[in-house]
Amino acid sequence: MAQNQNKYSVLLPTYNERENLPVVLYLLFSMADKNKLDLEVVIIDDNSPDGTQEVAKELQKFYGKKLVLHFRPGKLGLGSAYIDGLKYTTGNFIILMDADFSHHPKFIPQFIKKQAETNADIVTGTRYRKNGGVYGWDFMRKLTSRVANFIAKTTLGSSCSDLTGSFRLYKKDVIERIMKEIVSKGYAFQMEILIRAQGYNYKIEEVPIIFVDRVFGESKLGANEINIYLKGVWKLFETF
Ligand SMILES: Nc1nc2c(ncn2[C@@H]2O[C@H](COP(=O)(O)OP(=O)(O)O[C@H]3O[C@H](CO)[C@@H](O)[C@H](O)[C@@H]3O)[C@@H](O)[C@H]2O)c(=O)[nH]1
Ligand SMILES: [Mg+2]
């Protein structure tokens, strides 16, 4: 196979991920080495009280300019972290992922392969197709995710099997274009971006992923985020 000339920028939002960050970065950069990928990682940290930024600064001494740090003054939400982080990327492909091992870097070569085969504008990881799955969530968390997907799918009409997952690869111009229109600041961001992509007839391909619940720390998804999500679906319903 010809040498891959592309550059991949991973957007890694963090809020209290001190324990996860070193291993996630290790896994990402070793995956890149193994697959001969030109890869940079942009960390967007929202002044995590657990000292994530100190750990990130230490790691940057080791990784150098492959690791870009963007620190914000407070918790401004997941969607806005992606929007801000995008400004610091230099790759022609953008990968969104969580910093807590739920999204394993081993799936990235599969996303890249799928993109190369299909010339997709977006490759999205799905937990809800054959060979995909979720490990470690309790019944309520599984139900929340399924219901969130069901509501968005039926209200907004989508053929994508996992609208709320965030582990995806985008062509940079595609995500930039859509980001300009995004109104969701929090978790609804993932769903909104796919719905808007469909509106533009962008080509979306799916790759099954196994989502494993975090070992260290806690999820930031609370009742408030769920409320904001539902409002986000409703807003999009009125738009489309
Ligand atoms: N900078 C920043 N990062 C944040 C914020 N909120 C969360 N994060 C980071 O965003 C990632 C996901 O947050 P989690 O709190 O671990 O999310 P989750 O409950 O595991 O939710 C996952 O599943 C959802 C449903 O499928 C997804 O929508 C979500 O993106 C994520 O993959 C983690 O790296 C976390 O540190 C924030 O306000 N600011
Ligand atoms: Mg998580």
Short mmCIF file of C-alpha atoms and ligand atoms in Angstrom, two decimals:
data_model
loop_
_atom_site.label_atom_id
_atom_site.label_comp_id
_atom_site.label_asym_id
_atom_site.label_seq_id
_atom_site.Cartn_x
_atom_site.Cartn_y
_atom_site.Cartn_z
CA MET A 1 0.00 0.00 0.00
CA ALA A 2 1.21 3.51 -0.80
CA GLN A 3 2.50 5.62 2.07
CA ASN A 4 -0.34 7.44 3.81
CA GLN A 5 0.25 11.17 3.21
CA ASN A 6 -2.52 12.34 5.50
CA LYS A 7 -2.16 14.02 8.84
CA TYR A 8 -4.52 13.11 11.69
CA SER A 9 -5.40 15.45 14.55
CA VAL A 10 -7.01 13.91 17.62
CA LEU A 11 -9.18 16.22 19.71
CA LEU A 12 -9.00 15.05 23.30
CA PRO A 13 -11.23 16.97 25.72
CA THR A 14 -10.37 16.39 29.35
CA TYR A 15 -12.05 17.11 32.63
CA ASN A 16 -10.44 15.34 35.58
CA GLU A 17 -8.51 12.78 33.52
CA ARG A 18 -5.18 12.96 35.36
CA GLU A 19 -4.98 9.20 35.82
CA ASN A 20 -6.08 8.29 32.30
CA LEU A 21 -4.11 10.80 30.25
CA PRO A 22 -0.60 9.23 30.30
CA VAL A 23 -1.81 5.81 29.17
CA VAL A 24 -4.23 7.16 26.56
CA LEU A 25 -1.43 9.22 25.00
CA TYR A 26 0.93 6.27 25.13
CA LEU A 27 -1.62 4.08 23.34
CA LEU A 28 -2.36 6.76 20.75
CA PHE A 29 1.24 7.49 19.84
CA SER A 30 2.27 3.82 19.79
CA MET A 31 -0.68 3.06 17.51
CA ALA A 32 0.49 5.90 15.24
CA ASP A 33 4.09 4.58 15.20
CA LYS A 34 2.97 1.05 14.48
CA ASN A 35 0.75 2.17 11.60
CA LYS A 36 3.17 4.86 10.35
CA LEU A 37 0.62 7.63 10.82
CA ASP A 38 1.38 11.32 11.10
CA LEU A 39 -0.62 12.10 14.23
CA GLU A 40 -0.97 15.04 16.62
CA VAL A 41 -3.10 15.26 19.75
CA VAL A 42 -4.81 18.42 20.96
CA ILE A 43 -5.80 18.36 24.63
CA ILE A 44 -8.59 20.75 25.62
CA ASP A 45 -8.71 20.92 29.39
CA ASP A 46 -11.26 22.95 31.34
CA ASN A 47 -9.15 23.78 34.39
CA SER A 48 -9.72 20.31 35.88
CA PRO A 49 -9.45 20.46 39.68
CA ASP A 50 -7.57 17.13 39.76
CA GLY A 51 -4.44 18.62 38.18
CA THR A 52 -4.85 17.20 34.64
CA GLN A 53 -3.06 20.28 33.27
CA GLU A 54 0.11 19.64 35.30
CA VAL A 55 0.20 16.07 34.00
CA ALA A 56 -0.39 17.31 30.43
CA LYS A 57 2.51 19.78 30.72
CA GLU A 58 4.83 17.01 31.94
CA LEU A 59 3.78 14.77 29.05
CA GLN A 60 4.38 17.55 26.56
CA LYS A 61 8.04 17.65 27.62
CA PHE A 62 8.22 14.09 26.38
CA TYR A 63 6.06 14.23 23.24
CA GLY A 64 7.01 17.75 22.07
CA LYS A 65 5.02 19.45 19.36
CA LYS A 66 2.99 16.33 18.54
CA LEU A 67 1.07 17.23 21.70
CA VAL A 68 -0.78 20.55 21.62
CA LEU A 69 -2.24 21.97 24.84
CA HIS A 70 -5.23 24.25 25.02
CA PHE A 71 -6.31 25.20 28.52
CA ARG A 72 -9.59 26.98 29.24
CA PRO A 73 -10.50 28.82 32.46
CA GLY A 74 -13.47 26.66 33.48
CA LYS A 75 -15.86 23.85 32.55
CA LEU A 76 -17.37 25.13 29.33
CA GLY A 77 -18.82 21.85 28.01
CA LEU A 78 -17.83 19.04 25.68
CA GLY A 79 -19.16 20.46 22.40
CA SER A 80 -17.48 23.82 22.91
CA ALA A 81 -14.23 22.01 23.77
CA TYR A 82 -14.26 20.41 20.30
CA ILE A 83 -15.03 23.76 18.65
CA ASP A 84 -12.14 25.47 20.43
CA GLY A 85 -9.76 22.55 19.95
CA LEU A 86 -10.36 22.42 16.21
CA LYS A 87 -8.70 25.85 15.83
CA TYR A 88 -5.40 24.34 17.00
CA THR A 89 -5.31 21.40 14.59
CA THR A 90 -3.03 21.13 11.58
CA GLY A 91 -4.18 17.77 10.17
CA ASN A 92 -6.47 17.20 7.18
CA PHE A 93 -8.42 14.61 9.17
CA ILE A 94 -9.86 15.19 12.64
CA ILE A 95 -10.56 12.41 15.14
CA LEU A 96 -12.77 12.97 18.17
CA MET A 97 -12.38 10.68 21.15
CA ASP A 98 -12.76 10.49 24.92
CA ALA A 99 -9.72 10.50 27.20
CA ASP A 100 -10.88 7.74 29.56
CA PHE A 101 -10.17 4.51 27.53
CA SER A 102 -13.82 4.18 26.52
CA HIS A 103 -12.59 4.85 23.01
CA HIS A 104 -9.64 2.58 22.35
CA PRO A 105 -7.05 3.91 19.86
CA LYS A 106 -6.89 0.43 18.27
CA PHE A 107 -10.07 1.31 16.33
CA ILE A 108 -8.48 4.31 14.63
CA PRO A 109 -6.69 2.29 11.89
CA GLN A 110 -10.09 0.72 11.11
CA PHE A 111 -11.66 4.19 10.75
CA ILE A 112 -8.81 5.22 8.45
CA LYS A 113 -9.14 2.08 6.35
CA LYS A 114 -12.89 2.56 5.99
CA GLN A 115 -12.38 6.19 4.98
CA ALA A 116 -9.78 5.24 2.38
CA GLU A 117 -12.02 2.52 0.92
CA THR A 118 -15.18 4.63 0.70
CA ASN A 119 -13.91 8.21 0.60
CA ALA A 120 -16.40 8.93 3.39
CA ASP A 121 -16.67 12.44 4.79
CA ILE A 122 -17.29 11.03 8.26
CA VAL A 123 -16.52 7.61 9.74
CA THR A 124 -18.40 7.09 12.95
CA GLY A 125 -17.84 4.43 15.58
CA THR A 126 -21.03 2.56 16.43
CA ARG A 127 -21.88 0.59 19.53
CA TYR A 128 -25.22 -0.46 18.13
CA ARG A 129 -24.38 -2.54 15.07
CA LYS A 130 -23.11 -6.12 14.76
CA ASN A 131 -19.70 -6.51 16.47
CA GLY A 132 -20.16 -3.26 18.39
CA GLY A 133 -21.05 -3.07 22.07
CA VAL A 134 -20.84 -1.52 25.50
CA TYR A 135 -19.10 -2.99 28.53
CA GLY A 136 -19.27 -1.88 32.13
CA TRP A 137 -22.36 0.31 32.11
CA ASP A 138 -25.21 -0.42 34.53
CA PHE A 139 -28.74 -0.93 33.27
CA MET A 140 -29.76 2.71 33.74
CA ARG A 141 -26.79 4.06 31.79
CA LYS A 142 -27.43 1.60 28.96
CA LEU A 143 -31.08 2.57 28.92
CA THR A 144 -30.23 6.29 28.89
CA SER A 145 -27.98 5.81 25.86
CA ARG A 146 -30.52 3.66 23.97
CA VAL A 147 -33.39 6.04 24.71
CA ALA A 148 -31.29 9.08 23.75
CA ASN A 149 -30.53 7.41 20.40
CA PHE A 150 -34.09 6.29 19.88
CA ILE A 151 -35.54 9.75 20.55
CA ALA A 152 -33.09 11.42 18.19
CA LYS A 153 -33.52 8.78 15.46
CA THR A 154 -37.30 8.81 15.47
CA THR A 155 -37.71 12.56 15.92
CA LEU A 156 -35.07 13.64 13.42
CA GLY A 157 -34.95 10.63 11.08
CA SER A 158 -31.53 9.10 10.68
CA SER A 159 -30.09 5.88 9.31
CA CYS A 160 -27.05 6.09 11.62
CA SER A 161 -27.15 3.43 14.33
CA ASP A 162 -25.30 5.45 16.99
CA LEU A 163 -26.02 9.16 17.01
CA THR A 164 -24.75 9.93 20.51
CA GLY A 165 -21.33 8.29 20.39
CA SER A 166 -18.45 10.61 19.77
CA PHE A 167 -15.61 8.40 18.51
CA ARG A 168 -15.37 9.54 14.89
CA LEU A 169 -13.12 10.60 12.05
CA TYR A 170 -13.96 13.65 9.95
CA LYS A 171 -12.51 15.35 6.91
CA LYS A 172 -11.35 18.65 8.32
CA ASP A 173 -13.29 20.89 5.92
CA VAL A 174 -16.44 18.90 6.71
CA ILE A 175 -16.24 19.26 10.48
CA GLU A 176 -15.26 22.93 10.15
CA ARG A 177 -18.27 23.65 8.00
CA ILE A 178 -20.69 21.89 10.33
CA MET A 179 -19.13 23.23 13.52
CA LYS A 180 -19.96 26.78 12.45
CA GLU A 181 -23.65 25.93 12.69
CA ILE A 182 -23.67 23.83 15.84
CA VAL A 183 -25.76 25.23 18.67
CA SER A 184 -25.35 22.41 21.25
CA LYS A 185 -22.66 23.03 23.83
CA GLY A 186 -22.75 19.70 25.70
CA TYR A 187 -23.42 16.03 24.89
CA ALA A 188 -26.07 16.81 22.25
CA PHE A 189 -23.22 18.00 20.09
CA GLN A 190 -22.50 14.47 18.76
CA MET A 191 -26.05 13.97 17.62
CA GLU A 192 -26.40 17.44 16.13
CA ILE A 193 -23.27 17.09 14.03
CA LEU A 194 -24.51 13.88 12.34
CA ILE A 195 -27.97 15.29 11.71
CA ARG A 196 -26.46 18.39 10.10
CA ALA A 197 -24.06 16.21 8.08
CA GLN A 198 -27.02 14.26 6.72
CA GLY A 199 -28.67 17.57 5.81
CA TYR A 200 -25.65 18.33 3.60
CA ASN A 201 -25.70 14.79 2.14
CA TYR A 202 -22.24 14.05 3.41
CA LYS A 203 -21.17 10.44 3.11
CA ILE A 204 -21.23 8.77 6.54
CA GLU A 205 -19.79 5.29 7.14
CA GLU A 206 -19.93 3.25 10.33
CA VAL A 207 -17.34 1.05 12.04
CA PRO A 208 -18.37 -1.13 15.01
CA ILE A 209 -16.59 -0.25 18.25
CA ILE A 210 -16.60 -1.70 21.74
CA PHE A 211 -17.14 1.06 24.28
CA VAL A 212 -15.67 0.15 27.66
CA ASP A 213 -16.68 2.19 30.70
CA ARG A 214 -13.92 4.17 32.36
CA VAL A 215 -11.85 2.59 35.17
CA PHE A 216 -10.59 5.84 36.76
CA GLY A 217 -12.75 8.84 37.59
CA GLU A 218 -16.39 9.55 36.91
CA SER A 219 -18.61 10.29 33.95
CA LYS A 220 -19.67 13.92 33.63
CA LEU A 221 -23.08 12.96 32.24
CA GLY A 222 -25.67 14.08 34.79
CA ALA A 223 -29.38 14.93 34.82
CA ASN A 224 -28.57 18.44 33.65
CA GLU A 225 -26.76 17.12 30.55
CA ILE A 226 -29.71 14.84 29.77
CA ASN A 227 -32.08 17.79 30.00
CA ILE A 228 -29.85 19.85 27.70
CA TYR A 229 -29.70 16.90 25.27
CA LEU A 230 -33.49 16.66 25.02
CA LYS A 231 -33.75 20.39 24.42
CA GLY A 232 -31.09 20.01 21.71
CA VAL A 233 -33.12 17.31 19.89
CA TRP A 234 -36.20 19.52 20.07
CA LYS A 235 -34.36 22.56 18.69
CA LEU A 236 -33.09 20.49 15.74
CA PHE A 237 -36.57 19.08 15.16
CA GLU A 238 -37.87 22.64 14.77
CA THR A 239 -35.00 23.47 12.39
CA PHE A 240 -35.19 20.46 10.06
N1 LIG B 1 -12.75 19.96 28.27
C1 LIG B 1 -13.85 19.31 28.68
N2 LIG B 1 -13.90 17.97 28.61
C2 LIG B 1 -15.01 17.34 29.04
C3 LIG B 1 -16.14 18.02 29.54
N3 LIG B 1 -17.09 17.09 29.87
C4 LIG B 1 -16.56 15.90 29.59
N4 LIG B 1 -15.31 16.03 29.10
C5 LIG B 1 -14.40 14.97 28.61
O1 LIG B 1 -15.09 14.36 27.55
C6 LIG B 1 -14.88 12.95 27.53
C7 LIG B 1 -16.21 12.21 27.71
O2 LIG B 1 -16.74 12.50 28.99
P1 LIG B 1 -17.31 11.36 29.97
O3 LIG B 1 -17.82 12.04 31.17
O4 LIG B 1 -16.33 10.26 30.14
O5 LIG B 1 -18.54 10.87 29.08
P2 LIG B 1 -19.34 9.52 29.18
O6 LIG B 1 -20.39 9.64 30.20
O7 LIG B 1 -18.43 8.36 29.23
O8 LIG B 1 -20.05 9.65 27.77
C8 LIG B 1 -19.60 9.05 26.60
O9 LIG B 1 -20.72 8.52 26.04
C9 LIG B 1 -21.67 9.47 25.61
C10 LIG B 1 -22.85 8.75 25.13
O10 LIG B 1 -22.51 7.84 24.18
C11 LIG B 1 -21.08 10.32 24.51
O11 LIG B 1 -22.02 11.26 24.05
C12 LIG B 1 -19.91 11.01 25.05
O12 LIG B 1 -19.26 11.72 24.02
C13 LIG B 1 -18.98 9.99 25.61
O13 LIG B 1 -18.43 9.22 24.53
C14 LIG B 1 -13.87 12.68 28.65
O14 LIG B 1 -12.58 12.67 28.09
C15 LIG B 1 -14.08 13.88 29.60
O15 LIG B 1 -12.95 14.15 30.38
C16 LIG B 1 -16.07 19.45 29.60
O16 LIG B 1 -16.98 20.15 30.02
N5 LIG B 1 -14.91 20.02 29.15
MG MG B 2 -16.48 8.27 29.62
#
